[in-house]
XYZ file of C-alpha atoms in Angstrom:
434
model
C -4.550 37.194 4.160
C -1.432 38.793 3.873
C 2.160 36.851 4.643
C 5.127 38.651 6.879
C 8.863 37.421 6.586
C 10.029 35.851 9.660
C 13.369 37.969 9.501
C 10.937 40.540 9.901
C 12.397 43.494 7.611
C 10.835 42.537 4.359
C 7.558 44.154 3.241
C 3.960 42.435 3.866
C 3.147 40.136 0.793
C -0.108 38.769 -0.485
C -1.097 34.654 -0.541
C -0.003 35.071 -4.557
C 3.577 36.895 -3.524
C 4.365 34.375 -0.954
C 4.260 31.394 -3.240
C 5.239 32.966 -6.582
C 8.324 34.687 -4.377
C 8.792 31.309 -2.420
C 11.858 33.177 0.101
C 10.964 36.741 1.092
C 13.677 39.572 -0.127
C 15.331 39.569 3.158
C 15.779 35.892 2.560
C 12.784 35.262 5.500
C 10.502 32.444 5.538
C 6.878 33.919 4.892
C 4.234 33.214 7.902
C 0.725 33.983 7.728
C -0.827 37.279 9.793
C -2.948 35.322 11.503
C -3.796 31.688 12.236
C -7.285 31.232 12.576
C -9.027 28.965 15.435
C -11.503 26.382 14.108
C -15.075 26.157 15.259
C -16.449 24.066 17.862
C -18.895 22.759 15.420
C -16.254 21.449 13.116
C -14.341 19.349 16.063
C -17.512 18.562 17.111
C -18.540 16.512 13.699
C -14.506 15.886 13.103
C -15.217 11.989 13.708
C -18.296 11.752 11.247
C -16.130 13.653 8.333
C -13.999 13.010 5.192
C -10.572 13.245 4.550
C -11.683 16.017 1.713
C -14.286 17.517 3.562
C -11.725 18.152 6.877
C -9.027 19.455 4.128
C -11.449 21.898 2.510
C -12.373 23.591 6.030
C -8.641 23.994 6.850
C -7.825 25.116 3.316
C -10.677 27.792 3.383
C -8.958 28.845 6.968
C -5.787 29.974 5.425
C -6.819 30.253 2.018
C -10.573 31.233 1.468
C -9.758 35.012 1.325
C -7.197 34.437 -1.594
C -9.131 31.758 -3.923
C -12.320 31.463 -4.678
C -14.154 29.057 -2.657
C -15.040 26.924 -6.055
C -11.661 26.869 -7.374
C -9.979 25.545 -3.539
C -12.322 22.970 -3.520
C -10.974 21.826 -6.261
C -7.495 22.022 -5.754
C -8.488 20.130 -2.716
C -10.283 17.461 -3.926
C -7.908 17.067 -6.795
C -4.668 16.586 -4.691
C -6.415 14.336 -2.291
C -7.827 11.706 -4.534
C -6.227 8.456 -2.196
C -6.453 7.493 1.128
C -4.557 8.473 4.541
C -5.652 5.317 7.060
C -5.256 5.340 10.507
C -4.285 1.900 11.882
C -3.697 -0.031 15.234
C -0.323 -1.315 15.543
C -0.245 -2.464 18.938
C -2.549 -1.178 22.098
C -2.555 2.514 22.725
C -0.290 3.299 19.619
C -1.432 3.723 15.870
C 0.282 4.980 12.351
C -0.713 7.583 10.187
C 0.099 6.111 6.606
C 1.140 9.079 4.275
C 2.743 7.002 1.492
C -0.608 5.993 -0.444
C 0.307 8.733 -3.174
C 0.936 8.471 -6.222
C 5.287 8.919 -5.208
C 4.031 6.745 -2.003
C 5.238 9.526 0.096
C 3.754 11.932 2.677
C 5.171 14.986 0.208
C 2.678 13.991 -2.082
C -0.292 16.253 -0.075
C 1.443 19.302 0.052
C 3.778 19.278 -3.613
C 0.473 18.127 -5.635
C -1.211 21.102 -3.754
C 1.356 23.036 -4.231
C 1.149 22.252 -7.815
C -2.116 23.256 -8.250
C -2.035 26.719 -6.386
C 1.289 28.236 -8.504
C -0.415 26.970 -11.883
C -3.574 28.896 -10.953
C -1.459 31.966 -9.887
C 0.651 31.660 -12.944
C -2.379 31.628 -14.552
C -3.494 34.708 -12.602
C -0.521 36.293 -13.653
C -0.248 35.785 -17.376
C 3.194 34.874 -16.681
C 5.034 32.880 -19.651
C 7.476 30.357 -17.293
C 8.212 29.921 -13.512
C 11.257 28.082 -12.554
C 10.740 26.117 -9.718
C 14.082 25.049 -7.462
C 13.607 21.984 -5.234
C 16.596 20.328 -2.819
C 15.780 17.209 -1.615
C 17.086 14.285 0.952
C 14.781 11.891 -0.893
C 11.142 12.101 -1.099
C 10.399 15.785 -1.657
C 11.732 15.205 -5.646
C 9.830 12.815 -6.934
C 6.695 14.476 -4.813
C 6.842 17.902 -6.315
C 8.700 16.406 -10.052
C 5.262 13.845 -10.559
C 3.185 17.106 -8.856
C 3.930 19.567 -11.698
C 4.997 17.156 -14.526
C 3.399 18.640 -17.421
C 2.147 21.812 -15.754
C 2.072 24.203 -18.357
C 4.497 27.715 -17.933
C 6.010 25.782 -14.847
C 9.766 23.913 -15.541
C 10.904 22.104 -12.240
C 14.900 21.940 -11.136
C 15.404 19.241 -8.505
C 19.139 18.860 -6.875
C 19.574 16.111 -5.074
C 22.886 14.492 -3.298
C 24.473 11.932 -5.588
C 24.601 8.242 -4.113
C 22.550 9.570 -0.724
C 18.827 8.969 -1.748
C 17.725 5.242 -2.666
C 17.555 4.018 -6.086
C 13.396 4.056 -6.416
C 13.629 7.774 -5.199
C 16.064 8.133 -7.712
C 13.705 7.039 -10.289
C 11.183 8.694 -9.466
C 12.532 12.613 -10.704
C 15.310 11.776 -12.890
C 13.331 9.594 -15.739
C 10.049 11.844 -16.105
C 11.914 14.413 -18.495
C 9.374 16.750 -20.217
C 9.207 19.849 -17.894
C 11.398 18.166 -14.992
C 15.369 18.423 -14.550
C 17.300 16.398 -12.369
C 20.352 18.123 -11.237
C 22.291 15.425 -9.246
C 25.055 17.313 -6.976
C 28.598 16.066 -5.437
C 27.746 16.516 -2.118
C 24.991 16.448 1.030
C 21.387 17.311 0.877
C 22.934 20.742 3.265
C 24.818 21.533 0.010
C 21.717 21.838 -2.387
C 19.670 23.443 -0.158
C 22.514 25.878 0.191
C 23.077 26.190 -3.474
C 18.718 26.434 -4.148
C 19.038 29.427 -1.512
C 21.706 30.999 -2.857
C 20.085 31.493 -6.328
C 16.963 33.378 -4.637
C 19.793 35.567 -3.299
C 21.002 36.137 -6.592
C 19.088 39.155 -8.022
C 20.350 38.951 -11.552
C 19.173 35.254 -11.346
C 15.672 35.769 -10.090
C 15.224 38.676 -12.489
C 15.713 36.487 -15.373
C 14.368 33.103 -14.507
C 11.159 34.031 -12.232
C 12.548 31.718 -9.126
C 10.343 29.921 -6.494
C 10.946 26.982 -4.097
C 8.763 23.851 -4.077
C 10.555 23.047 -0.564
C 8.688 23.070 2.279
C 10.227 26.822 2.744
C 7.073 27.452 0.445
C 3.808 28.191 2.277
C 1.821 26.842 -0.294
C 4.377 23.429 0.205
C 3.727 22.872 3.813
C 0.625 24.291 5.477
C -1.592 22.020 3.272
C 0.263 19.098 5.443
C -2.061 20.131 8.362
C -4.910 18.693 6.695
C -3.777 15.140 7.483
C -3.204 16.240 11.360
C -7.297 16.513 11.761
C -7.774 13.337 9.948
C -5.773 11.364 12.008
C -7.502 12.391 15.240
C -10.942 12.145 13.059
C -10.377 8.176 13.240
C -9.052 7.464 16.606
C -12.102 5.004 17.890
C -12.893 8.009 20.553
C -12.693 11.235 20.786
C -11.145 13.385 23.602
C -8.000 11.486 24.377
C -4.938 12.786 25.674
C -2.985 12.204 22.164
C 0.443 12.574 21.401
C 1.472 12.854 17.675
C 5.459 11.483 16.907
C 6.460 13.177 13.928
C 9.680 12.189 11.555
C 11.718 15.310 12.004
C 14.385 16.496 9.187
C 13.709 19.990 7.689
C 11.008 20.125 9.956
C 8.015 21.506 7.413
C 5.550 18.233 8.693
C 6.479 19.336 12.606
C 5.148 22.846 11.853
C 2.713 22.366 10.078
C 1.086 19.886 13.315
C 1.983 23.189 15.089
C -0.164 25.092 12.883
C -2.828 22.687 13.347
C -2.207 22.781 16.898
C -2.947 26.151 17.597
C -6.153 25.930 14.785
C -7.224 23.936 17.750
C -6.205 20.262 16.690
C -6.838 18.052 19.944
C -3.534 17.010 20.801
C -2.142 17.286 24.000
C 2.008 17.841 22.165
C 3.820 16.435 19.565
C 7.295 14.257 19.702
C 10.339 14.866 17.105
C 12.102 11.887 15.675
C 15.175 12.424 15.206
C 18.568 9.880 13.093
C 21.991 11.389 14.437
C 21.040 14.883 12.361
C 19.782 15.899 16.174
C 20.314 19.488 15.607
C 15.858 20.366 16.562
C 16.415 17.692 19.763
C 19.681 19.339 21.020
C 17.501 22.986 20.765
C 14.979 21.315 22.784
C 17.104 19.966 25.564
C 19.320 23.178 25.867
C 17.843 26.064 23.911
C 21.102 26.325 21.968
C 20.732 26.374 18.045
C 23.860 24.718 16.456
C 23.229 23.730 12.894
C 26.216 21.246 11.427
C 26.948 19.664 8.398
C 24.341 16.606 8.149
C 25.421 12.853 8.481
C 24.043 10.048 6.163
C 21.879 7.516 7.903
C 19.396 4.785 6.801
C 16.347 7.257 7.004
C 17.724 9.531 4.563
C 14.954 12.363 4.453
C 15.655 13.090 7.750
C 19.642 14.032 7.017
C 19.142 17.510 7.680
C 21.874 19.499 9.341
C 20.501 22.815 9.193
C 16.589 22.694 8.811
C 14.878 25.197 7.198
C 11.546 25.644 9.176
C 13.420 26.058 12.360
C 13.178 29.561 11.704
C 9.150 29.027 11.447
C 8.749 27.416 15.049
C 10.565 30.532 16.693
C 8.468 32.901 15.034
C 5.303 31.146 16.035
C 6.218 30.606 19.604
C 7.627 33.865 19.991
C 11.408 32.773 20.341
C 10.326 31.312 23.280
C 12.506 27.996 24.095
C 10.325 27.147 27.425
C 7.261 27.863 24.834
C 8.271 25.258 22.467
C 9.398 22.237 24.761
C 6.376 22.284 26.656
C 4.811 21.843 23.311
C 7.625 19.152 21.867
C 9.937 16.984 22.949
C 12.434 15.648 20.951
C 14.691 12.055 20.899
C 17.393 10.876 18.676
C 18.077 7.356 16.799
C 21.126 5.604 15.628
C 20.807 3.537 12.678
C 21.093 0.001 14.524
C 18.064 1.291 16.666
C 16.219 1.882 13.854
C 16.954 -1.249 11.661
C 16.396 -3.143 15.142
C 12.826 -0.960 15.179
C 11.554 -2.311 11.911
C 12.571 -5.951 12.992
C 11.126 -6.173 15.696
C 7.658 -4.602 15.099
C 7.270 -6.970 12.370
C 7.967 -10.249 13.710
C 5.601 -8.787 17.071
C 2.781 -6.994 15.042
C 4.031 -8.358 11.205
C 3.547 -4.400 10.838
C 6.163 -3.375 7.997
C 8.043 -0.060 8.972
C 10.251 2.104 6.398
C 13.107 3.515 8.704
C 11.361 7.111 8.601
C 8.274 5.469 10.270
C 10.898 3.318 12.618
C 12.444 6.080 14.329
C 9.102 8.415 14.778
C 7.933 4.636 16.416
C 10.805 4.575 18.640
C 10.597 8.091 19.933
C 6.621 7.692 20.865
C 7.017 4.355 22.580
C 10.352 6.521 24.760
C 7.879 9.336 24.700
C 4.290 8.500 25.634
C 3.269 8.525 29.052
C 0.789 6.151 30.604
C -2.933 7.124 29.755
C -1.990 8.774 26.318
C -2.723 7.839 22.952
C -0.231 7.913 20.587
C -0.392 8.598 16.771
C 2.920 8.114 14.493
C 3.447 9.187 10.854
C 4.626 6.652 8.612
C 5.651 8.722 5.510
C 7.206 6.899 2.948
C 6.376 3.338 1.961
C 8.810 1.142 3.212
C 9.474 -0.608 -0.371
C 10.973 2.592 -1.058
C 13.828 1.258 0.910
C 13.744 -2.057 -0.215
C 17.179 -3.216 0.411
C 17.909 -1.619 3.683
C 13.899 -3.073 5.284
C 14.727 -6.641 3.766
C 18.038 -6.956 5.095
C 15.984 -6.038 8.594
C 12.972 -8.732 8.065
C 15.121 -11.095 6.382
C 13.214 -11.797 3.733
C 12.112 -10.122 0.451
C 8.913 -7.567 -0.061
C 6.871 -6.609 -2.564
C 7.360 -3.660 -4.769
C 3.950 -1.598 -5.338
C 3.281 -1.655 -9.016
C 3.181 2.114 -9.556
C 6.724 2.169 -7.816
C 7.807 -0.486 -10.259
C 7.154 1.747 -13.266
C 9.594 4.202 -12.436
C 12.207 1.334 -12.197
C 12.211 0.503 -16.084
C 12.184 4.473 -17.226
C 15.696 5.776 -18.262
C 18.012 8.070 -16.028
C 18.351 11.510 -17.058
C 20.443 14.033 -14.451
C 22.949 16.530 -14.906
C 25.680 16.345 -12.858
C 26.909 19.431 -10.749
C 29.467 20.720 -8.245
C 28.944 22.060 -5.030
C 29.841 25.637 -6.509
C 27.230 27.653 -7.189
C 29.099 29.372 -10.026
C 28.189 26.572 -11.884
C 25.013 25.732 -10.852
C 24.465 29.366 -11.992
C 25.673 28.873 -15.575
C 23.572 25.427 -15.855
C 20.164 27.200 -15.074
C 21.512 30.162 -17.509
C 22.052 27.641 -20.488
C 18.925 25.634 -19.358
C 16.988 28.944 -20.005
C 18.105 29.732 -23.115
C 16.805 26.660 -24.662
């Protein structure tokens, strides 16, 4: 299948262009030709199937005329290898939990896919090194830095916004070393995206260093986050409900890629974004009036997104149609006390345990859902991720996973950068020459 730009003026480009390339040349976001409807057989088996088996039908959708059917499989079944559970948290409402990777985070499905698709490329290729560039508000680093640790002819740079992500996210990219490099930037999570999309602008740059993104700007980063959409309706107790799916909205890749399900023929009646005070998507929806802003820090960090990227996507696929896209989302925004308030309270009702990324998509379906409908929320990080801000909520300490403990006791190693992008430029230039 071939991939067009969604500024439109760039040249067609095969599955291997689009993620090699990651941005088109006229700085676009690719979108596949064609998005495929699923069979009636498949929905009609959807509750007797597999997380792996579910993923490897959608894979083959987008993918199949690409790879060869052996060789997805695998990539599949390798990047899936733990669970996604459905479960009841109080009548009519239930919780898709993402954060059972090995990062305990919902990134984990699409970077470790991701992973696996650029190595085989690279492969493909013969080439000798691909630079991958990676912003992140907090969970996409340490998704796509434990995805390609120790991929061979792959070297990861992940900027982050110094003091802004939690101390376990932290961890979890700047003390892997070996083919990973933290570059920790004075500024907002807006500021390293700007700076990661200002090097693919940079010809010279690109020429010498072989550039892609491992943000969800990368097809090969995002549409694998539809398999989890099917699954989730898989394991509702029936099938054929009016569902509603709340979605944690920041840079909006998880949104779209629902949206892509959608229209593969997912059974969901719409979808709900959760929004912090970075309410740029939920203003859009109300008046149809696109006003990106410099983002805010709040306690669901992920979501601090001022200008998101995939924006761009959700025009394209509803045709830049604003009565198009509300019909299919509505949107509703979250201070930080309503969210802290969020986790308390489901807990001591439900003893449920909420990160605040899981809180505020909560929040939104319980304002959104209308009587009759089922709802589904995504919980996408695990909420020991934000250990400080969730016990100060619950009063009362929680446990840390073991494999999140690990990270704790590994050594920091960052770089520390400017907002400039003249320097960012010289520190990948002096990276490469080592």
């Amino acid at each position: 299948m071939n991939y067009y730009s969604t500024n439109g003026s760039a040249p067609g480009a095969s599955l291997q262009e689009a993620v090699v390339r990651g941005l088109a040349p006229d700085k676009g976001l690719y979108m596949p030709e064609k998005i495929s409807r699923l069979p009636k057989e498949f929905f009609d088996e959807i509750g007797n199937s597999g997380l792996t088996d579910i993923a490897k039908t959608v894979a083959h959708a987008f993918f199949g005329g690409d790879i060869p059917k052996a060789t997805l499989d695998k990539m599949v079944a390798d990047t899936l290898n733990f669970e996604i559970p459905l479960v009841k948290v109080e009548e009519g409402i239930y919780v898709l939990e993402l954060f059972h990777g090995p990062t305990f985070a919902f990134k984990d499905v699409g970077a470790r896919f991701m992973a696996r698709m650029l190595s085989y490329f690279v492969q493909e290729q013969e080439q000798e090194e691909v630079n991958v560039l990676v912003a992140t508000s907090g969970d996409t680093g340490s998704a796509v830095a434990n995805g390609f640790l120790g991929v061979k002819g792959i070297r990861v740079f992940v900027l982050y916004p110094s003091g802004k992500v939690s101390d376990i996210q932290e961890a979890q990219f700047t003390t892997l070393g070996q083919n990973i490099v933290a570059l920790e930037v004075d500024g907002t999570f807006d500021d390293c995206q700007s700076l990661v999309k200002s090097a693919f602008m940079d010809e010279e740059l690109n020429s010498q260093m072989n550039l892609t993104s491992a943000n969800s700007i990368n097809v090969a980063r995002f549409i694998p986050q539809s398999f989890y959409y099917f699954h989730a309706c898989a394991q509702l107790p029936k099938q054929g409900l009016d569902t509603v799916i709340s979605v944690p909205s920041g840079n909006l890749g998880n949104l779209t890629a629902g949206l892509f399900a959608k229209r593969m023929g997912l059974p969901v009646k719409r979808f709900i974004a959760a929004n912090n005070r970075n309410d740029v998507f939920r203003e859009y929806l109300q008046s149809g009036k696109y006003s990106p802003r410099a983002s805010v820090q709040t306690v669901a960090n992920a979501m601090d997104v001022g200008a998101p990227s995939n924006f761009h996507r959700i025009l394209d696929l509803y045709g830049h149609s604003h009565e198009a896209i509300s019909k299919d989302i509505s949107g509703y925004r979250f201070s930080d006390e309503e969210i802290k308030s969020a986790i308390k309270r489901v807990y001591e009702s439900s003893g449920y345990l909420l990160d605040p990324h899981g809180a505020c998509a909560y929040l939104a379906l319980k304002e959104g859902k209308k009587a009759g409908e089922t709802g589904i929320f995504l919980a996408t990080a695990h909420p020991a991720k934000f250990k400080e801000t969730v016990e100060n909520c619950i009063g009362k300490e929680i446990e840390i996973p073991e494999g999140l403990k690990a990270f704790m006791k590994q050594k920091k190693q960052s770089l520390p950068l400017s907002r400039e992008f003249s320097q960012f430029k010289n520190c990948l230039n002096s990276l490469r020459k080592k």
